[in-house]
Structure formats: C-alpha cells, structure tokens
Amino acid sequence: MKTVLGLTPCLIQRYQFSKIFLSSGDDKTASGSRRKSPNNSPGSGGGGGLPKGLKLSFFCLIISVCLLLVVFGLYIDTTSPFLVQLASKLGYSKNQYAVIIDAGSTGSRVLAYKFDRSFIDNKLVLSDELFKERKPGLSSFADAPEKGAHSIKLLLDEAKAFIPKDKWASTPLVLKATAGLRLLPHSKAENLLNAVRDLFTKSEFSVDLDAVEIMDGTDEGIFSWFTVNFLLGRLSKSNQAAALDLGGGSTQVTFSPTDPEQVPVYEKYMHEVNTLNQKTNVFTHSYLGLGLMAARHAVFTKGSHSEATNLESICVNPIISNRTWLYSNVEYKISGKDHAKSTQENPIVVFEACLDLVKSKVMPLVKPKPFTLKQHTIAAFSYYFERATESGLIDPFEGGEITVEAYRKKAQSVCAIPNDEQPFMCFDLTYISVLLHEGFGLGEGKKIKLYKKIDGHEISWALGCAYNILMSDDKFNS
C-alpha cells in the first residue's frame, strides 16, 4: 500500500482533507444548499454596525461556550453554516480565493473558488465559484503553443473579473493538464507548458514553480473522489461513493474498499488519504487510453495504416460519409461501413459486430480490474453524464440514476436508426456499456448516479485540489 506523504502535482505536501461546510441557512444535510447570498449593503460586512466592544464581547462569549462544551465532552460543529454566517456578519471571517485551470483533452476550464475561513478552527467554507470553459483543449495547440497560451489567457481574464484585484497576490493559480498532454510527445507538451508558464508569471496571482504541469492520474482520481463525496455529504460516512470520471484520453476509477481484507488485493493502487482528521484507504487508477476519444480513435483506426486519415468503421452508420473528426491535432474523415445486414433502404450499425470490436479494444487495457467496485454506490460524471443526456436517458438539468443495462439498450436502439446529427453516438454508448459491464465488472442491473453539478457546484477534481492547496500550504493557511 502507498501512504501518500507527498503530492507534488498540486503544490502541497500531503493529501490533507478536512470538512468543508458550505454556507446556507438550511443545514438539512452535510451538503445542503451551499451558496451564500451576497451581503454587500452598508454596515453589513463590517459587523452590521455593531460597536467594536459589543462585537468583541459577543466573540468572547462564543469562544467561552465552545470551550465549556468541549470541557463537558460535548461536540460542536464550529463550521456550521449558522455560526459561519454570524461570524461573517460580525467581521470575523476572512475571504480566500483559488484559481484552478483544468487543461483537459477536449477543452480547458477555469474554476475559481471563493472560500471563507471558519472563525474558530480555521476550516474553509466554500461560498461561491466561477466555471468557464473553452474548446478545443490545450493539446490541440501542440504546433502553436502561443495560441494555446492565449486560450488560457482568455480563461484567466474570467477569473480576474471574478476575484477582487486586491486579492490576486494572495490567490494561488494552478494549471494541471490531464490525458491530452500525457499523450503528446514530451517536447511538444513542454513547449505548451512553458508558454503557459510565461503567461502565469505576468498574471499578478500567486504562482509557484510547479504551478503548471501535467497532472498525475492518481491525484486526478483522488481529488475527484473527494469532490464528489464532499458535495454529497458522504466524507464522514463509512460508505463513500465511488467516483467514475470518463474523460477524452483517460478514465479514472476511485473508491474506498469497504472490507479491510480487500486492501492488500489492490496493493500498489492503494493510497492513504486524510479526510476529516481520519485516515481512509482509497483505490484509484487512471486508465490511459480508455477515455472516450482515445477509444474512438483505437476502434476507428482498426485495420487501417498508421498514417491513414480517411477511415471507415462498422460502428458508424453507412449514411455517414467523410465526417470530420479532430483527434490529437489530426483531422480525420470518418465514414460508416457497409455490412450484409445493412441495406440502402434500412441502413444500420450491426450492434453485435460493433460490440465485439469494442470489447477487443477495451478488455486488454482494464488492468487492474476493479472487481469490488460493484459493492459501492457509484457517482459518474463527465462523458458518462453528457452522453446520457444527449441520448435522452436522463434530464440534462436534473441528472438522474440509470442502470448499466440502460446504456446498452439505448446503444442498441441508437445503432439501429440512421442519425446524421449524432454520427458517433452509436459507438459512444456501446463503448460506455462495455467499459462498465465487461471492463469494470458491473452487473446489468447496477445503478449509476449521473451528475454534472451537485447543488450548483461543478463536479471536478479542481475543488479538491483548491481546498488542499489552501489548507496545506503554509503560505495560505496561516
């Protein structure tokens, strides 16, 4: 087992997660309604007009009550929304910000977070966030790094508009690239990162030497797991949700085994993580090459010359001809392939043939196989969510819960209908169903909870990374 003592990719010295309670007036669950209403009216932020002596007396009273409760062995949650809001009104909270840029394979996103420091125990309370996205991903600018840096600058400008200028110097700025840059030749990836580093030095934010880099898949998985379980209010529970993230170049699986006897089985994929001041053993692995776009490329190029860009696939309907698809900075022309069971009057994808082809590409890459994943509640996001909404499996605004079988049945129906508007949906749904069922060993009836946001907050590893930097770096956690 690996005990994680260092976490270089996110500028910190350890995985050190503590409870984050988001401010609200309704604390019916740990996740609750998480946004604070802005209170910028005169007299409200500086103590509501209360005299300084009265404010000090009230603060001392709160401290005394907390100490008495501790002495008598009782528990008080000093990060409860009520106390935090009250402290904020009295001027005893401190705002802190963090900017994380997720340079993914298909797009770059900026997530800027506003936190309040808890007035007693220094915990962070998330009160607001910014999310903006630009496409294509940074890796698409492999031959034009300056243009890639400009795409990041546009996101950085959004963060500057969100964060007060007097806070920029005390706000950490980080860019972590994921599978898209991992798949590039080293020299091209470094040219892109260096262009972004030059941009960051002029940003006026707080930038460390390793603020711009390719993120390790382990960090990506653990931070996503943290974010999901925090937003679901499950971090303090013994049965945290498993986090499944399907990106363009890779997919991450992260969960905490429920049976201690399972821990040795996964050996080198286990990591010890501190959450809520307790240690949790977490399995995580990033399966490079099993992201949705990487899988498309592997299947579409099957049987073709390595330099070929005009491709035919049995997983694409025959009505599709020379459809442009950009992958890893290469433009492909994708067409469907005729099949004996497909006629001019009834053009279809033969689902069984596509299914077998996908299995042949997926199964060899699923190592290790997370065979105890089926024991957990599963929260899935990114392309799992997007393809489910685009195919009508779930509501795009509410999300929802579906079974593994639902993906497969929808794939069968989509493959049997010519669809010029969604030319690759047949493949995408088939791939997802194979990955979940044959790849990860989930039964057809296993329920998958699909999310894009929880209580208005984006599901992203960036929240876990931001919180960790602010809590673990002495420069920000003073």
GROMACS .gro file of C-alpha atoms in nm, residues 108-389:
model
  282
  108SER     CA    1  -0.982   2.385  -2.090
  109ARG     CA    2  -1.184   2.501  -1.791
  110VAL     CA    3  -1.119   2.763  -1.528
  111LEU     CA    4  -1.265   2.706  -1.183
  112ALA     CA    5  -1.224   2.995  -0.942
  113TYR     CA    6  -1.337   2.943  -0.584
  114LYS     CA    7  -1.421   3.183  -0.306
  115PHE     CA    8  -1.380   3.050   0.048
  116ASP     CA    9  -1.437   3.192   0.395
  117ARG     CA   10  -1.210   3.087   0.682
  118SER     CA   11  -1.404   2.950   0.979
  119PHE     CA   12  -1.373   3.200   1.263
  120ILE     CA   13  -1.276   2.943   1.529
  121ASP     CA   14  -1.095   2.643   1.381
  122ASN     CA   15  -0.961   2.785   1.052
  123LYS     CA   16  -1.163   2.547   0.831
  124LEU     CA   17  -1.260   2.659   0.483
  125VAL     CA   18  -1.619   2.733   0.387
  126LEU     CA   19  -1.695   2.749   0.015
  127SER     CA   20  -1.926   3.036  -0.064
  128ASP     CA   21  -1.905   3.096  -0.440
  129GLU     CA   22  -1.741   2.969  -0.758
  130LEU     CA   23  -1.681   3.051  -1.122
  131PHE     CA   24  -1.681   2.795  -1.404
  132LYS     CA   25  -1.593   2.878  -1.765
  133GLU     CA   26  -1.484   2.650  -2.049
  134ARG     CA   27  -1.315   2.691  -2.385
  135LYS     CA   28  -1.266   2.441  -2.665
  136PRO     CA   29  -1.059   2.286  -2.812
  137GLY     CA   30  -0.823   2.155  -2.545
  138LEU     CA   31  -0.470   2.282  -2.488
  139SER     CA   32  -0.322   1.974  -2.654
  140SER     CA   33  -0.484   2.082  -2.983
  141PHE     CA   34  -0.229   2.365  -2.999
  142ALA     CA   35   0.069   2.127  -2.995
  143ASP     CA   36   0.219   2.301  -3.300
  144ALA     CA   37   0.120   2.652  -3.192
  145PRO     CA   38   0.199   2.689  -2.820
  146GLU     CA   39   0.147   3.068  -2.818
  147LYS     CA   40  -0.210   3.021  -2.940
  148GLY     CA   41  -0.258   2.761  -2.670
  149ALA     CA   42  -0.138   3.008  -2.407
  150HIS     CA   43  -0.378   3.269  -2.546
  151SER     CA   44  -0.672   3.031  -2.498
  152ILE     CA   45  -0.568   3.001  -2.133
  153LYS     CA   46  -0.532   3.381  -2.104
  154LEU     CA   47  -0.897   3.421  -2.200
  155LEU     CA   48  -0.993   3.192  -1.913
  156LEU     CA   49  -0.759   3.378  -1.679
  157ASP     CA   50  -0.934   3.704  -1.768
  158GLU     CA   51  -1.261   3.548  -1.648
  159ALA     CA   52  -1.100   3.464  -1.313
  160LYS     CA   53  -0.966   3.820  -1.278
  161ALA     CA   54  -1.317   3.956  -1.326
  162PHE     CA   55  -1.444   3.720  -1.054
  163ILE     CA   56  -1.175   3.790  -0.792
  164PRO     CA   57  -1.117   4.138  -0.640
  165LYS     CA   58  -0.785   4.280  -0.757
  166ASP     CA   59  -0.657   4.331  -0.402
  167LYS     CA   60  -0.684   3.951  -0.355
  168TRP     CA   61  -0.488   3.848  -0.666
  169ALA     CA   62  -0.147   3.841  -0.496
  170SER     CA   63  -0.276   3.605  -0.224
  171THR     CA   64  -0.465   3.377  -0.465
  172PRO     CA   65  -0.292   3.057  -0.582
  173LEU     CA   66  -0.305   2.998  -0.957
  174VAL     CA   67  -0.256   2.644  -1.088
  175LEU     CA   68  -0.288   2.473  -1.425
  176LYS     CA   69  -0.294   2.095  -1.441
  177ALA     CA   70  -0.303   1.920  -1.776
  178THR     CA   71  -0.455   1.574  -1.796
  179ALA     CA   72  -0.462   1.294  -2.055
  180GLY     CA   73  -0.447   1.519  -2.364
  181LEU     CA   74  -0.094   1.637  -2.285
  182ARG     CA   75   0.009   1.298  -2.146
  183LEU     CA   76  -0.047   1.155  -2.491
  184LEU     CA   77   0.161   1.420  -2.672
  185PRO     CA   78   0.533   1.382  -2.747
  186HIS     CA   79   0.729   1.518  -2.449
  187SER     CA   80   0.884   1.810  -2.639
  188LYS     CA   81   0.550   1.937  -2.767
  189ALA     CA   82   0.388   1.906  -2.427
  190GLU     CA   83   0.673   2.100  -2.265
  191ASN     CA   84   0.651   2.378  -2.526
  192LEU     CA   85   0.286   2.424  -2.439
  193LEU     CA   86   0.351   2.423  -2.065
  194ASN     CA   87   0.636   2.672  -2.100
  195ALA     CA   88   0.413   2.911  -2.294
  196VAL     CA   89   0.158   2.894  -2.014
  197ARG     CA   90   0.431   2.943  -1.751
  198ASP     CA   91   0.533   3.267  -1.922
  199LEU     CA   92   0.171   3.378  -1.913
  200PHE     CA   93   0.137   3.296  -1.543
  201THR     CA   94   0.444   3.498  -1.442
  202LYS     CA   95   0.263   3.809  -1.564
  203SER     CA   96  -0.074   3.721  -1.410
  204GLU     CA   97  -0.033   3.901  -1.071
  205PHE     CA   98  -0.163   3.585  -0.895
  206SER     CA   99   0.045   3.373  -0.658
  207VAL     CA  100   0.234   3.126  -0.880
  208ASP     CA  101   0.475   2.859  -0.754
  209LEU     CA  102   0.748   2.696  -0.962
  210ASP     CA  103   0.543   2.382  -1.019
  211ALA     CA  104   0.211   2.559  -1.077
  212VAL     CA  105   0.195   2.447  -1.441
  213GLU     CA  106   0.240   2.078  -1.513
  214ILE     CA  107   0.090   1.751  -1.630
  215MET     CA  108  -0.123   1.611  -1.353
  216ASP     CA  109  -0.065   1.261  -1.225
  217GLY     CA  110  -0.367   1.033  -1.276
  218THR     CA  111  -0.360   0.937  -0.908
  219ASP     CA  112  -0.414   1.298  -0.800
  220GLU     CA  113  -0.692   1.342  -1.055
  221GLY     CA  114  -0.878   1.038  -0.924
  222ILE     CA  115  -0.844   1.120  -0.554
  223PHE     CA  116  -0.939   1.485  -0.592
  224SER     CA  117  -1.248   1.387  -0.796
  225TRP     CA  118  -1.344   1.131  -0.529
  226PHE     CA  119  -1.304   1.397  -0.260
  227THR     CA  120  -1.515   1.650  -0.450
  228VAL     CA  121  -1.799   1.405  -0.516
  229ASN     CA  122  -1.820   1.277  -0.159
  230PHE     CA  123  -1.792   1.623  -0.011
  231LEU     CA  124  -2.075   1.758  -0.226
  232LEU     CA  125  -2.286   1.451  -0.145
  233GLY     CA  126  -2.215   1.490   0.227
  234ARG     CA  127  -2.055   1.144   0.250
  235LEU     CA  128  -1.697   1.218   0.354
  236SER     CA  129  -1.763   1.138   0.718
  237LYS     CA  130  -1.952   0.818   0.637
  238SER     CA  131  -1.811   0.469   0.610
  239ASN     CA  132  -1.969   0.404   0.270
  240GLN     CA  133  -1.838   0.683   0.049
  241ALA     CA  134  -1.946   0.683  -0.314
  242ALA     CA  135  -1.714   0.554  -0.584
  243ALA     CA  136  -1.618   0.822  -0.836
  244LEU     CA  137  -1.610   0.736  -1.208
  245ASP     CA  138  -1.475   1.006  -1.438
  246LEU     CA  139  -1.477   0.946  -1.814
  247GLY     CA  140  -1.257   1.196  -1.994
  248GLY     CA  141  -1.136   1.217  -2.351
  249GLY     CA  142  -0.798   1.046  -2.313
  250SER     CA  143  -0.835   0.853  -1.988
  251THR     CA  144  -1.087   0.736  -1.731
  252GLN     CA  145  -1.046   0.732  -1.354
  253VAL     CA  146  -1.195   0.491  -1.101
  254THR     CA  147  -1.165   0.577  -0.731
  255PHE     CA  148  -1.327   0.419  -0.426
  256SER     CA  149  -1.259   0.328  -0.065
  257PRO     CA  150  -1.287  -0.052  -0.018
  258THR     CA  151  -1.548  -0.138   0.244
  259ASP     CA  152  -1.371  -0.454   0.363
  260PRO     CA  153  -1.017  -0.413   0.507
  261GLU     CA  154  -0.930  -0.753   0.361
  262GLN     CA  155  -0.972  -0.604   0.013
  263VAL     CA  156  -0.692  -0.351   0.066
  264PRO     CA  157  -0.399  -0.590   0.002
  265VAL     CA  158  -0.567  -0.714  -0.317
  266TYR     CA  159  -0.512  -0.379  -0.490
  267GLU     CA  160  -0.166  -0.332  -0.337
  268LYS     CA  161   0.018  -0.061  -0.534
  269TYR     CA  162  -0.305   0.117  -0.633
  270MET     CA  163  -0.399   0.195  -0.273
  271HIS     CA  164  -0.333   0.533  -0.113
  272GLU     CA  165  -0.382   0.652   0.242
  273VAL     CA  166  -0.571   0.981   0.248
  274ASN     CA  167  -0.652   1.204   0.544
  275THR     CA  168  -1.017   1.308   0.541
  276LEU     CA  169  -1.196   1.472   0.833
  277ASN     CA  170  -0.892   1.405   1.051
  278GLN     CA  171  -0.911   1.033   0.989
  279LYS     CA  172  -0.719   0.807   0.755
  280THR     CA  173  -0.901   0.645   0.462
  281ASN     CA  174  -0.760   0.380   0.230
  282VAL     CA  175  -0.853   0.464  -0.128
  283PHE     CA  176  -0.810   0.269  -0.450
  284THR     CA  177  -0.752   0.485  -0.754
  285HIS     CA  178  -0.625   0.427  -1.105
  286SER     CA  179  -0.623   0.630  -1.424
  287TYR     CA  180  -0.670   0.408  -1.730
  288LEU     CA  181  -0.481   0.591  -2.001
  289GLY     CA  182  -0.622   0.516  -2.345
  290LEU     CA  183  -0.969   0.435  -2.215
  291GLY     CA  184  -1.105   0.788  -2.240
  292LEU     CA  185  -1.394   0.821  -2.485
  293MET     CA  186  -1.198   0.995  -2.762
  294ALA     CA  187  -0.896   0.768  -2.726
  295ALA     CA  188  -1.128   0.467  -2.754
  296ARG     CA  189  -1.291   0.613  -3.064
  297HIS     CA  190  -0.951   0.652  -3.223
  298ALA     CA  191  -0.850   0.294  -3.139
  299VAL     CA  192  -1.169   0.150  -3.289
  300PHE     CA  193  -1.193   0.378  -3.593
  301THR     CA  194  -0.832   0.310  -3.696
  302LYS     CA  195  -0.868  -0.067  -3.657
  303GLY     CA  196  -0.718  -0.233  -3.965
  304SER     CA  197  -0.601   0.095  -4.120
  305HIS     CA  198  -0.250   0.215  -4.199
  306SER     CA  199  -0.098   0.419  -3.916
  307GLU     CA  200  -0.090   0.735  -4.130
  308ALA     CA  201  -0.441   0.695  -4.272
  309THR     CA  202  -0.687   0.977  -4.206
  310ASN     CA  203  -0.979   0.855  -4.422
  311LEU     CA  204  -1.136   0.586  -4.208
  312GLU     CA  205  -1.434   0.351  -4.220
  313SER     CA  206  -1.586   0.183  -3.918
  314ILE     CA  207  -1.853  -0.078  -3.859
  315CYS     CA  208  -1.953   0.124  -3.550
  316VAL     CA  209  -2.066   0.417  -3.768
  317ASN     CA  210  -2.387   0.414  -3.972
  318PRO     CA  211  -2.335   0.376  -4.352
  319ILE     CA  212  -2.519   0.704  -4.417
  320ILE     CA  213  -2.226   0.890  -4.256
  321SER     CA  214  -1.967   0.988  -4.516
  322ASN     CA  215  -1.642   1.178  -4.464
  323ARG     CA  216  -1.749   1.331  -4.133
  324THR     CA  217  -1.470   1.548  -3.992
  325TRP     CA  218  -1.334   1.446  -3.653
  326LEU     CA  219  -1.032   1.606  -3.484
  327TYR     CA  220  -0.821   1.395  -3.252
  328SER     CA  221  -0.476   1.471  -3.113
  329ASN     CA  222  -0.437   1.759  -3.357
  330VAL     CA  223  -0.505   1.533  -3.657
  331GLU     CA  224  -0.814   1.578  -3.877
  332TYR     CA  225  -0.985   1.254  -3.975
  333LYS     CA  226  -1.263   1.185  -4.222
  334ILE     CA  227  -1.491   0.916  -4.077
  335SER     CA  228  -1.740   0.711  -4.280
  336GLY     CA  229  -1.971   0.425  -4.199
  337LYS     CA  230  -1.902   0.080  -4.339
  338ASP     CA  231  -2.147  -0.127  -4.538
  339HIS     CA  232  -2.248  -0.459  -4.391
  340ALA     CA  233  -2.451  -0.753  -4.522
  341LYS     CA  234  -2.728  -0.683  -4.269
  342SER     CA  235  -2.740  -0.317  -4.361
  343THR     CA  236  -2.931  -0.222  -4.676
  344GLN     CA  237  -2.983   0.101  -4.864
  345GLU     CA  238  -3.345   0.102  -4.753
  346ASN     CA  239  -3.255   0.023  -4.392
  347PRO     CA  240  -2.901   0.143  -4.311
  348ILE     CA  241  -2.799   0.030  -3.964
  349VAL     CA  242  -2.497  -0.046  -3.749
  350VAL     CA  243  -2.487  -0.415  -3.665
  351PHE     CA  244  -2.474  -0.379  -3.290
  352GLU     CA  245  -2.326  -0.722  -3.213
  353ALA     CA  246  -2.036  -0.666  -3.456
  354CYS     CA  247  -1.958  -0.324  -3.308
  355LEU     CA  248  -1.991  -0.464  -2.956
  356ASP     CA  249  -1.736  -0.738  -3.021
  357LEU     CA  250  -1.491  -0.492  -3.175
  358VAL     CA  251  -1.519  -0.257  -2.878
  359LYS     CA  252  -1.467  -0.544  -2.633
  360SER     CA  253  -1.147  -0.644  -2.812
  361LYS     CA  254  -1.009  -0.293  -2.763
  362VAL     CA  255  -1.130  -0.233  -2.406
  363MET     CA  256  -1.056  -0.551  -2.218
  364PRO     CA  257  -0.676  -0.562  -2.260
  365LEU     CA  258  -0.647  -0.209  -2.115
  366VAL     CA  259  -0.851  -0.264  -1.798
  367LYS     CA  260  -0.565  -0.353  -1.565
  368PRO     CA  261  -0.618  -0.379  -1.276
  369LYS     CA  262  -0.982  -0.478  -1.290
  370PRO     CA  263  -1.170  -0.306  -1.004
  371PHE     CA  264  -1.376  -0.613  -0.923
  372THR     CA  265  -1.511  -0.482  -0.588
  373LEU     CA  266  -1.639  -0.160  -0.746
  374LYS     CA  267  -1.983  -0.323  -0.770
  375GLN     CA  268  -2.017  -0.310  -0.390
  376HIS     CA  269  -2.032   0.071  -0.388
  377THR     CA  270  -2.277   0.345  -0.464
  378ILE     CA  271  -2.145   0.486  -0.791
  379ALA     CA  272  -2.134   0.851  -0.891
  380ALA     CA  273  -2.036   0.901  -1.256
  381PHE     CA  274  -1.973   1.225  -1.443
  382SER     CA  275  -1.808   1.388  -1.746
  383TYR     CA  276  -1.884   1.186  -2.064
  384TYR     CA  277  -2.095   0.936  -1.870
  385PHE     CA  278  -2.331   1.223  -1.795
  386GLU     CA  279  -2.303   1.402  -2.129
  387ARG     CA  280  -2.385   1.102  -2.347
  388ALA     CA  281  -2.674   1.004  -2.121
  389THR     CA  282  -2.830   1.349  -2.156
   0.00000   0.00000   0.00000
